[in-house]
Short mmCIF file of C-alpha atoms in Angstrom, two decimals:
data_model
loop_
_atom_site.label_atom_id
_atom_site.label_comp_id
_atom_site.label_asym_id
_atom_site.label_seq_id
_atom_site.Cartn_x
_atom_site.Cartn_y
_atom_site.Cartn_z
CA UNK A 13 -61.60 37.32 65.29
CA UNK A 14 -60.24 34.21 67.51
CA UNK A 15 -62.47 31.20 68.10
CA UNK A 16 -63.60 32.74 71.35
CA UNK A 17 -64.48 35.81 69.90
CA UNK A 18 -66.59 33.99 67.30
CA UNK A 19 -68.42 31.95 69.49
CA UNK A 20 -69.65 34.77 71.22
CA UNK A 21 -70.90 36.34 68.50
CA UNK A 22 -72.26 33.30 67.53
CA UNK A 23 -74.14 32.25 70.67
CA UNK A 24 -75.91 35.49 70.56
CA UNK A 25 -77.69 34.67 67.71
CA UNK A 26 -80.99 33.29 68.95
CA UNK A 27 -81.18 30.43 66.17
CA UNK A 28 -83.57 28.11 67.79
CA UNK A 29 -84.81 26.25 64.99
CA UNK A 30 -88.13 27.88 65.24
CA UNK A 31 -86.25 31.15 63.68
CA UNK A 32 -84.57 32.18 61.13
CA UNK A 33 -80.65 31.80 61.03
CA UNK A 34 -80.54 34.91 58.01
CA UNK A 35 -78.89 37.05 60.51
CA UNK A 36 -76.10 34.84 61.38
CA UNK A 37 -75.65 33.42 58.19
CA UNK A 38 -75.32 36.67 56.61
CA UNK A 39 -72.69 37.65 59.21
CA UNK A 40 -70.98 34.83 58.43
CA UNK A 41 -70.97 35.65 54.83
CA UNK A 42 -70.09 38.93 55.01
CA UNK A 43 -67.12 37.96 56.84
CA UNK A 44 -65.69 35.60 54.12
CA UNK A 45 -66.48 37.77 51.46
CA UNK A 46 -64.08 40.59 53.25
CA UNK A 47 -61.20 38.06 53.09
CA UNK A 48 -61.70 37.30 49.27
CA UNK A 49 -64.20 34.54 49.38
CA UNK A 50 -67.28 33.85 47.85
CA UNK A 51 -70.04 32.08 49.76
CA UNK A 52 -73.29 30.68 48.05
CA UNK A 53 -76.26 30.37 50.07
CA UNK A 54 -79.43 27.39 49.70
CA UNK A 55 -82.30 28.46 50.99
CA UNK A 56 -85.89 26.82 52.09
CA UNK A 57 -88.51 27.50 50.17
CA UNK A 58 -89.87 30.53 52.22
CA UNK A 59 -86.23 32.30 51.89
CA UNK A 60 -86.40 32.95 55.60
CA UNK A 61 -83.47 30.31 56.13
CA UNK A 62 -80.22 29.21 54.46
CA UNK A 63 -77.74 27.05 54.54
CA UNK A 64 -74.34 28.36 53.28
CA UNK A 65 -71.75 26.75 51.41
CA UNK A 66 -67.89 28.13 50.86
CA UNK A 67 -65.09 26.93 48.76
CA UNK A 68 -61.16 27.86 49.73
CA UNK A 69 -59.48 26.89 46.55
CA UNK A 70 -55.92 25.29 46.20
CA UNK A 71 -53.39 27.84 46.47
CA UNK A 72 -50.20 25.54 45.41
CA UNK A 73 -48.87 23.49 43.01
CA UNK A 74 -50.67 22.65 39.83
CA UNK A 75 -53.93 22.52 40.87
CA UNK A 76 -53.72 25.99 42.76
CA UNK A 77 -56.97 27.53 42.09
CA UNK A 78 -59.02 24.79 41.99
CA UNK A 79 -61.71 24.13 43.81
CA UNK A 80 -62.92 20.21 43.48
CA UNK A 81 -61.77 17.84 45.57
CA UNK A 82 -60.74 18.55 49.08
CA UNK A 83 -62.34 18.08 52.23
CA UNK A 84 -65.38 20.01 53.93
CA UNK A 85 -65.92 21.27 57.42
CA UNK A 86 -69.76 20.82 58.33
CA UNK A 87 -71.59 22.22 60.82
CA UNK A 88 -74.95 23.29 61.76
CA UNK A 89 -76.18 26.78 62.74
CA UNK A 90 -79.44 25.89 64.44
CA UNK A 91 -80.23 25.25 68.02
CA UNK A 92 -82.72 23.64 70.22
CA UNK A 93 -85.13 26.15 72.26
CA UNK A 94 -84.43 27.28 76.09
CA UNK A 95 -88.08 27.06 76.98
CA UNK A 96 -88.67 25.85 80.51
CA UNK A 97 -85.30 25.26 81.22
CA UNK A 98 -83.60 26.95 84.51
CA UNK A 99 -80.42 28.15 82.81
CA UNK A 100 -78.16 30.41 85.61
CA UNK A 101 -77.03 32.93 82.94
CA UNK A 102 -78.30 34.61 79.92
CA UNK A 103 -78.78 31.62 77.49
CA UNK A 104 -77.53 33.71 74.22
CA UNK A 105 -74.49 35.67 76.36
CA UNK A 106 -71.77 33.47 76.37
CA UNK A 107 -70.36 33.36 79.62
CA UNK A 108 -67.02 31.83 80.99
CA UNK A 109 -66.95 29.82 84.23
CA UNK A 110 -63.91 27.70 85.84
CA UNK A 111 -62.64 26.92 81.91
CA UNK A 112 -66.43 26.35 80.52
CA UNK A 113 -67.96 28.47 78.47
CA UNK A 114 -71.78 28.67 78.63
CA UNK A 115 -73.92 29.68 76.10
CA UNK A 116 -76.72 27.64 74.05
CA UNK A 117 -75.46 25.88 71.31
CA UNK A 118 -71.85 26.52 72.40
CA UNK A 119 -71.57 22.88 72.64
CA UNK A 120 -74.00 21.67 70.09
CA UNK A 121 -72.36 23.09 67.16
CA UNK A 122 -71.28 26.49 67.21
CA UNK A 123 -68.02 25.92 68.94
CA UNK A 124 -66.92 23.76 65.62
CA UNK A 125 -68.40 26.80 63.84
CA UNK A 126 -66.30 29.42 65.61
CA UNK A 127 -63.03 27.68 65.50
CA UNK A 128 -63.84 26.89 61.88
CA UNK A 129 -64.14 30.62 61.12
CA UNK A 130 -61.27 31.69 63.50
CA UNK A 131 -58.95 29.72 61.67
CA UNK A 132 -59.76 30.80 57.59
CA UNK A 133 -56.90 33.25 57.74
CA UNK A 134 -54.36 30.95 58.44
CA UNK A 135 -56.24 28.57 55.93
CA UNK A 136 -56.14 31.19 53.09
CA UNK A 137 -52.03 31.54 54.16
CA UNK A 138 -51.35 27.99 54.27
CA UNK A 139 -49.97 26.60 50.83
CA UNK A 140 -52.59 23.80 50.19
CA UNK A 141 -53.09 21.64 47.11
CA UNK A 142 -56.43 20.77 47.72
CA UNK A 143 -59.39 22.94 48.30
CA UNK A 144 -61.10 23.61 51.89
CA UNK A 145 -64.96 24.02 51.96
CA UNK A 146 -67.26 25.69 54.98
CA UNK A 147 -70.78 24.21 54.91
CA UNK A 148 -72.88 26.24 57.46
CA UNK A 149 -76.86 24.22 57.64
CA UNK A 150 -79.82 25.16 59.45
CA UNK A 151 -83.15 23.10 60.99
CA UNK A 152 -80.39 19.94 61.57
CA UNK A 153 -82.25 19.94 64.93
CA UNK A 154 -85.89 19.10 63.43
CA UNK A 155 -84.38 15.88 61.56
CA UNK A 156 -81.57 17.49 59.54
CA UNK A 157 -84.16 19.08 57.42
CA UNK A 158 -81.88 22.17 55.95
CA UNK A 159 -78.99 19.96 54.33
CA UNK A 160 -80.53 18.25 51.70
CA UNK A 161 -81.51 21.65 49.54
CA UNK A 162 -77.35 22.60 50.15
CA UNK A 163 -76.16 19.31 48.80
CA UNK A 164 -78.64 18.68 45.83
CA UNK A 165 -77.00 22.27 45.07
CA UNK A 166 -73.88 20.87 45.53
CA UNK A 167 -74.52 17.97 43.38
CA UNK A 168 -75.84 20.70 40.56
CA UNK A 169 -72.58 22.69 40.47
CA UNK A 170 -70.19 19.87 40.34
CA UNK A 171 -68.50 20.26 43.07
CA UNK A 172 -67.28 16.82 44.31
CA UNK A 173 -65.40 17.06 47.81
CA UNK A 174 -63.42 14.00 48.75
CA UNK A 175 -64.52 13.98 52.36
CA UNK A 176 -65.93 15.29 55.28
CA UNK A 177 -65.51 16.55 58.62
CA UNK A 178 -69.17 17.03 60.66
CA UNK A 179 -67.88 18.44 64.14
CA UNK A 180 -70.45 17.45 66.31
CA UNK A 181 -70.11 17.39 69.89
CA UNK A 182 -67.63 13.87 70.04
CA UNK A 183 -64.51 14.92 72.46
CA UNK A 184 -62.66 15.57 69.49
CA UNK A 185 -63.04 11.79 68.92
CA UNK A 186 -63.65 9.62 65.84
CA UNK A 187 -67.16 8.22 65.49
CA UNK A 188 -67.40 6.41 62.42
CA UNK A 189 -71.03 5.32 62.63
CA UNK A 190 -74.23 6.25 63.24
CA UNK A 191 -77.99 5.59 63.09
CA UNK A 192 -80.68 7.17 61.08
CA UNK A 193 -83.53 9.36 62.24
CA UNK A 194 -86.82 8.97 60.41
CA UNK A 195 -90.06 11.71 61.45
CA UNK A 196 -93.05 11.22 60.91
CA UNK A 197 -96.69 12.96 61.67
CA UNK A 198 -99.90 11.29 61.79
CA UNK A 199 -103.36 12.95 61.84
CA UNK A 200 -106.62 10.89 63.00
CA UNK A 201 -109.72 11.83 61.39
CA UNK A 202 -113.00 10.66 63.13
CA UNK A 203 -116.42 12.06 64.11
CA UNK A 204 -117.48 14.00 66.98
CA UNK A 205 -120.42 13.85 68.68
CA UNK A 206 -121.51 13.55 72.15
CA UNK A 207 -119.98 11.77 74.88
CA UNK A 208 -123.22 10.39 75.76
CA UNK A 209 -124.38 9.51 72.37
CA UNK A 210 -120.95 7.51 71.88
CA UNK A 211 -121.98 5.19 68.90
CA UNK A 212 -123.08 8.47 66.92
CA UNK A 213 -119.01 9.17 67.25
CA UNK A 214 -115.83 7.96 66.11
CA UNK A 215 -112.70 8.67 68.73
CA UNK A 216 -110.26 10.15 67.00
CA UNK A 217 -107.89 9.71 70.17
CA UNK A 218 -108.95 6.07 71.09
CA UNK A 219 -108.06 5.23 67.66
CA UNK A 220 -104.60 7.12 67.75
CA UNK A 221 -103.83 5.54 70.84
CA UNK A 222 -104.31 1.81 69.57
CA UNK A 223 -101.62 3.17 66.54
CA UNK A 224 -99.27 4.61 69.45
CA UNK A 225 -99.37 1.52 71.34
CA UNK A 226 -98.85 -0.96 67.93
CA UNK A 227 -95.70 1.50 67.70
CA UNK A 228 -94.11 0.31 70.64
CA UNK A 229 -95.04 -2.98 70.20
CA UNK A 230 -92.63 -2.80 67.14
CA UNK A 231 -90.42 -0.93 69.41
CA UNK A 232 -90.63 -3.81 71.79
CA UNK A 233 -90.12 -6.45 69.44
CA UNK A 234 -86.82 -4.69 67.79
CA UNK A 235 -85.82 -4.77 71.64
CA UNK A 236 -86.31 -7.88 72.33
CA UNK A 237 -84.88 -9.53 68.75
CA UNK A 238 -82.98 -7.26 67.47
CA UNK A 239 -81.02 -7.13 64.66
CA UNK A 240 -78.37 -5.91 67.29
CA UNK A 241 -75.14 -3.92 66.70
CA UNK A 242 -73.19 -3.74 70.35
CA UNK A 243 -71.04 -1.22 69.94
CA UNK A 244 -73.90 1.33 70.29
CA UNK A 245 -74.81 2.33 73.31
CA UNK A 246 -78.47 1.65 72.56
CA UNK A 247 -77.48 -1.72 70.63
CA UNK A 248 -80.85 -1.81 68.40
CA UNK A 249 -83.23 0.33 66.59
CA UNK A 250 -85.86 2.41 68.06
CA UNK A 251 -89.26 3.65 67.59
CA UNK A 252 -90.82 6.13 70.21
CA UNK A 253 -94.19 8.54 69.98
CA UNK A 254 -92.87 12.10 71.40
CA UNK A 255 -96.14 14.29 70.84
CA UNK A 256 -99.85 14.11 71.18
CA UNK A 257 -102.48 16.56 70.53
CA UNK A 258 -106.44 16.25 70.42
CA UNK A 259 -110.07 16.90 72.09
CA UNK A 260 -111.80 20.07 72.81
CA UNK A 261 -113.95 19.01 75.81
CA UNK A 262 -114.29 16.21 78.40
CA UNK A 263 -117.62 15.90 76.82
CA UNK A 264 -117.59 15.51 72.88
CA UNK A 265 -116.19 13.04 70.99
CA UNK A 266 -112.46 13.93 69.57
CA UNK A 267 -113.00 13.98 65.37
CA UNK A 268 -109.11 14.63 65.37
CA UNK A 269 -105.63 13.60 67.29
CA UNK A 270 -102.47 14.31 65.84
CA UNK A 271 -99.01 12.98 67.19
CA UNK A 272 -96.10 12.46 65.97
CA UNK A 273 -93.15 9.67 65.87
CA UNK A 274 -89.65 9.14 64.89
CA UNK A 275 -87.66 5.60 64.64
CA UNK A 276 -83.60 5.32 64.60
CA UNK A 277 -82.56 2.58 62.29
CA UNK A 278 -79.33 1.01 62.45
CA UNK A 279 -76.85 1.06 59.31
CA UNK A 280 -78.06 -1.69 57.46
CA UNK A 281 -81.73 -1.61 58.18
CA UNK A 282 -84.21 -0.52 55.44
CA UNK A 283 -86.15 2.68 56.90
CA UNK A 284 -88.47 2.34 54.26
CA UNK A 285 -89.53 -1.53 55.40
CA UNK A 286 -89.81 -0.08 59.38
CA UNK A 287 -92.51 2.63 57.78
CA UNK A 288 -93.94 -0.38 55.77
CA UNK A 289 -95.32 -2.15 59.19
CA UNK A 290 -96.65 0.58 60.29
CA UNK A 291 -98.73 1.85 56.94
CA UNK A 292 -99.82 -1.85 56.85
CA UNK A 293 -101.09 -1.59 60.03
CA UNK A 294 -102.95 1.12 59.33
CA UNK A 295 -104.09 -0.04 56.52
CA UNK A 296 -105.35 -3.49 56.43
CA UNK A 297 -106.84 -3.48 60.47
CA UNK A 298 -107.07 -0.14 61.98
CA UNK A 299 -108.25 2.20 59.24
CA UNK A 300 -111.18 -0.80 58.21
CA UNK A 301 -112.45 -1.03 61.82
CA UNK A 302 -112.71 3.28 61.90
CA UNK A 303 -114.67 2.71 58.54
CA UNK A 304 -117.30 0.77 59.84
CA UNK A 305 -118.11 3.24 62.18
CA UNK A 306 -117.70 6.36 59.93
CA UNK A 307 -117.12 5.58 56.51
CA UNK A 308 -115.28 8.75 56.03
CA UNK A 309 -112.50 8.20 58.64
CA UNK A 310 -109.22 8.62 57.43
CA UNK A 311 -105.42 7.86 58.66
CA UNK A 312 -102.69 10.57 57.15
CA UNK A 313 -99.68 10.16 57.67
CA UNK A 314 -96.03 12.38 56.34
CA UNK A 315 -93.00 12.58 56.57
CA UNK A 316 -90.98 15.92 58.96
CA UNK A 317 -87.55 14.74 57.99
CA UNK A 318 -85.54 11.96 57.12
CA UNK A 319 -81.73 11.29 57.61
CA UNK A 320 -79.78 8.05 56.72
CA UNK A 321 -77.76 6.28 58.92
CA UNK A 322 -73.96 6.45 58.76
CA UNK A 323 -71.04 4.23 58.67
CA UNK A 324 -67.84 4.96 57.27
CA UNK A 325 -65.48 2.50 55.85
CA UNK A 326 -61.87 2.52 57.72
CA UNK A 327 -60.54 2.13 54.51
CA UNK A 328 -61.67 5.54 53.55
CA UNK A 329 -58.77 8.59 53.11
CA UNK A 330 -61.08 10.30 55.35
CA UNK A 331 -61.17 7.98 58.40
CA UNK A 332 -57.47 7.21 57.93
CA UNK A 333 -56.29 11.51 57.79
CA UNK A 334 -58.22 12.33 60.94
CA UNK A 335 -57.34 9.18 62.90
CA UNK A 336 -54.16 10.43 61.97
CA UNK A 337 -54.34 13.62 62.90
CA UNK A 338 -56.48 12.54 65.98
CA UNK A 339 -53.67 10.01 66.67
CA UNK A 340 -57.61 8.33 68.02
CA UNK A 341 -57.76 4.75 66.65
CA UNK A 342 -60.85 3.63 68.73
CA UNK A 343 -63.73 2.57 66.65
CA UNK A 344 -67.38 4.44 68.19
CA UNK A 345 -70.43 4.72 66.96
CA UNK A 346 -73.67 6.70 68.34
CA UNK A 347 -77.40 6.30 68.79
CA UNK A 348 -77.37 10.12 67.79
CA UNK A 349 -78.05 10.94 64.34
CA UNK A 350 -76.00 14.06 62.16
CA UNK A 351 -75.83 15.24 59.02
CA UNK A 352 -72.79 12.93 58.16
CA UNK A 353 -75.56 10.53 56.58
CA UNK A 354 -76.47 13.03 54.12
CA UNK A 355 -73.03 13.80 53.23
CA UNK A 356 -72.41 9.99 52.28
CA UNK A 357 -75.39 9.31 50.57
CA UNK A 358 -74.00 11.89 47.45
CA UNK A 359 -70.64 9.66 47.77
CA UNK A 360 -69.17 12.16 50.10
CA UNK A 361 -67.25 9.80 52.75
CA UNK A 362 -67.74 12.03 56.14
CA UNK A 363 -66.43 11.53 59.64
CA UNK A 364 -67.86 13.29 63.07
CA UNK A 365 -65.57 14.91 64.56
CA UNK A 366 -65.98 17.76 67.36
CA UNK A 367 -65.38 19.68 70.68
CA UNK A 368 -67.58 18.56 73.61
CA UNK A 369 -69.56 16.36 75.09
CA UNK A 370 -72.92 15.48 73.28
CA UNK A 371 -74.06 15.07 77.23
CA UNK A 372 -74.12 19.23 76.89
CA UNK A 373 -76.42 19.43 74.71
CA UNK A 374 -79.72 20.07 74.63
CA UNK A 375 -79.26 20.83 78.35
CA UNK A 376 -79.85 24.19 80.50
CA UNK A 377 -76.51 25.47 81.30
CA UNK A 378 -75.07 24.05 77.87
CA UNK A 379 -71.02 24.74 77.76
CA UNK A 380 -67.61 24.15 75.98
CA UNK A 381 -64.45 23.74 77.71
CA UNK A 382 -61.86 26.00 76.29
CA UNK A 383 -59.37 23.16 76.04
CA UNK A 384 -62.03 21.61 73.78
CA UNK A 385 -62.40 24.31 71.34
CA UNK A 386 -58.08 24.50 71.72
CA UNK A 387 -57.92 21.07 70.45
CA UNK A 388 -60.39 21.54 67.91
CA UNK A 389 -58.39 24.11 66.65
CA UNK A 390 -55.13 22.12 66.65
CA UNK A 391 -57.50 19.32 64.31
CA UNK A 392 -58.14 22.14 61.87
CA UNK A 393 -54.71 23.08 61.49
CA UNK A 394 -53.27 19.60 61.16
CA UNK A 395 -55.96 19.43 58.56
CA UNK A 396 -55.10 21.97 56.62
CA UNK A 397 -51.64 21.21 57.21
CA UNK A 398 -52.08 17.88 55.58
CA UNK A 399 -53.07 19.35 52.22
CA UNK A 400 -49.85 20.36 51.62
CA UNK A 401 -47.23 19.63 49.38
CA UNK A 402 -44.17 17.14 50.72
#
């Protein structure tokens, strides 16, 4: 199948993160395995996801057969959900119009996917001395949740890739950098009791709220003071509260409100001391002040998902090949956060890499211009190009 062809197979795969991505990553699978190659999958702990990981070994020279080393093509297989949005064709149909081709997640990443795919033929022909590898995720949209099970895998069978290509939505343009995503929940516990008996209570919501609005005080101050990095587009890091639930009548008391909240670090900046203000918080003046009203308040708090921040070296042989083959010498980095982050953290240096525009995604009426997904391919072949001998 060509890259179009994929896509559309693809796209009609309703992998909204909420699913399971089984069916397409078993197609996927199946397909590789017809032209000689053996995938392994990762799964979550329910089995009703998995990530899959592929390895095309050397085919010359002396280290034909061999399958460390080399350089992997990453992309994720999960999509954000179509609810409420007005899209003016069938969101899992891809559909061409005027050069675009629409189609959730045809942007946002199955379009790196598909050309990816398309192009393992010519790989397997090509006479490479290093090894290619296909690393297919899921949940990347719920804070790049699936990854981590693939590469402690990874990590287990020895395999030690020499870089990496994530093809996010970039332009087909080299971003080097990017921030982390940290997401977190936090559950309330109070006492309900009536609203007119309001010292019998404690307000679960009330209480939430003062937490929510000491969060965006730290967002405010990182604003205001930094530390700064301007060649983001959002120069410093952020901290923002994105869901609230709790009450069960106008009348009574909340005993519970849950939210949750999610800060983007900059490279550099400790995650783990952002969290710390917060727990402190928590700890030493708002969880006291529920106590003396109910002794048996509590503050809980977890981690969804956690993803480091990126930022390649340009001395790496990673940055250097696809500015090469990009012939893209502009430095970028992005308030966005991938799975490139995870990819580094095992000593894997990664670059992102991909067709479209990241302003497609997430969007009704998401698309991928053909000449996009043409240039993508081009990258890919350069790439495996490269790997051969002089």
């Amino acid at each position: 199948m060509n890259t179009r062809q994929w896509l559309e197979k693809l796209v009609a795969f309703d992998t909204t993160s909420r699913n399971s991505n089984l069916e397409l990553i078993t197609t996927v699978r199946d397909s590789l395995q017809a032209q000689g190659i053996t995938p392994w999958f990762a799964h979550n702990k329910e089995r009703t996801k998995a990530n899959l990981f592929a390895t095309l070994p050397a085919t010359q020279g002396p280290e034909a057969g061999n399958t460390q080393g080399g350089i992997v093509l990453s992309g994720h297989t999960d999509v954000v959900p179509v609810d409420g949005q007005n899209w003016d064709s069938d969101p899992f149909k891809l559909t061409e119009r005027d050069g675009l081709l629409y189609g959730r997640g045809s942007c946002d990443m199955k379009g790196y996917i598909a050309a990816s795919l398309a192009l393992v033929p010519e790989f397997l022909a090509m006479p490479r001395t290093k090894p290619l590898h296909l690393a297919f995720s899921y949940d990347e949209e719920i804070g790049c949740a699936g990854a981590p099970s693939m590469l402690a895998e990874l990590q287990e069978r020895g395999i030690h890739p020499e870089g990496c290509v994530v093809g996010e939505p970039t332009n087909m343009q080299v971003v080097v950098a990017h921030k982390g995503i940290n997401v977190y929940s936090c559950s309330v516990h109070g006492k309900s009791a009536h609203s007119s008996l309001t010292p019998q209570g404690c307000n679960a919501i009330e209480y939430a709220a003062r937490l929510i609005c000491t969060i965006r005080d730290f967002a405010d101050a990182y604003k205001a003071n930094g530390p700064y990095d301007t060649m983001y587009d959002v120069p410093f890091s952020t901290m923002t509260t994105n869901q609230i639930r709790g009450g069960i009548a106008i009348n009574t008391i909340p005993n519970l409100c849950e939210f949750t909240y999610e800060f983007r670090n900059l490279p550099g900046m400790s995650p783990e001391k952002i969290q710390e203000q917060i727990t402190h918080y928590v700890r030493d003046h708002l969880l006291p002040k529920m106590q003396a009203e109910y002794p048996e308040a509590k503050i809980d708090i977890g981690v969804i998902a956690a993803s480091p921040a990126l930022e390649t070296a340009e001395q790496e042989a990673i940055t250097a090949l696809v500015r090469a083959l990009t012939q893209d010498n502009e430095k970028r980095k992005v308030a966005y956060a991938t799975e490139a982050g995870l990819f580094q953290r095992i000593g894997i240096p990664t670059i992102v890499c991909g067709p479209g525009d990241i302003i497609q995604a997430h969007k009704p009426n998401e698309f991928v211009a053909i000449a996009q997904l043409e240039r993508c391919e081009e990258f890919l072949r350069k790439l495996g190009r490269s790997m051969q001998l002089a």
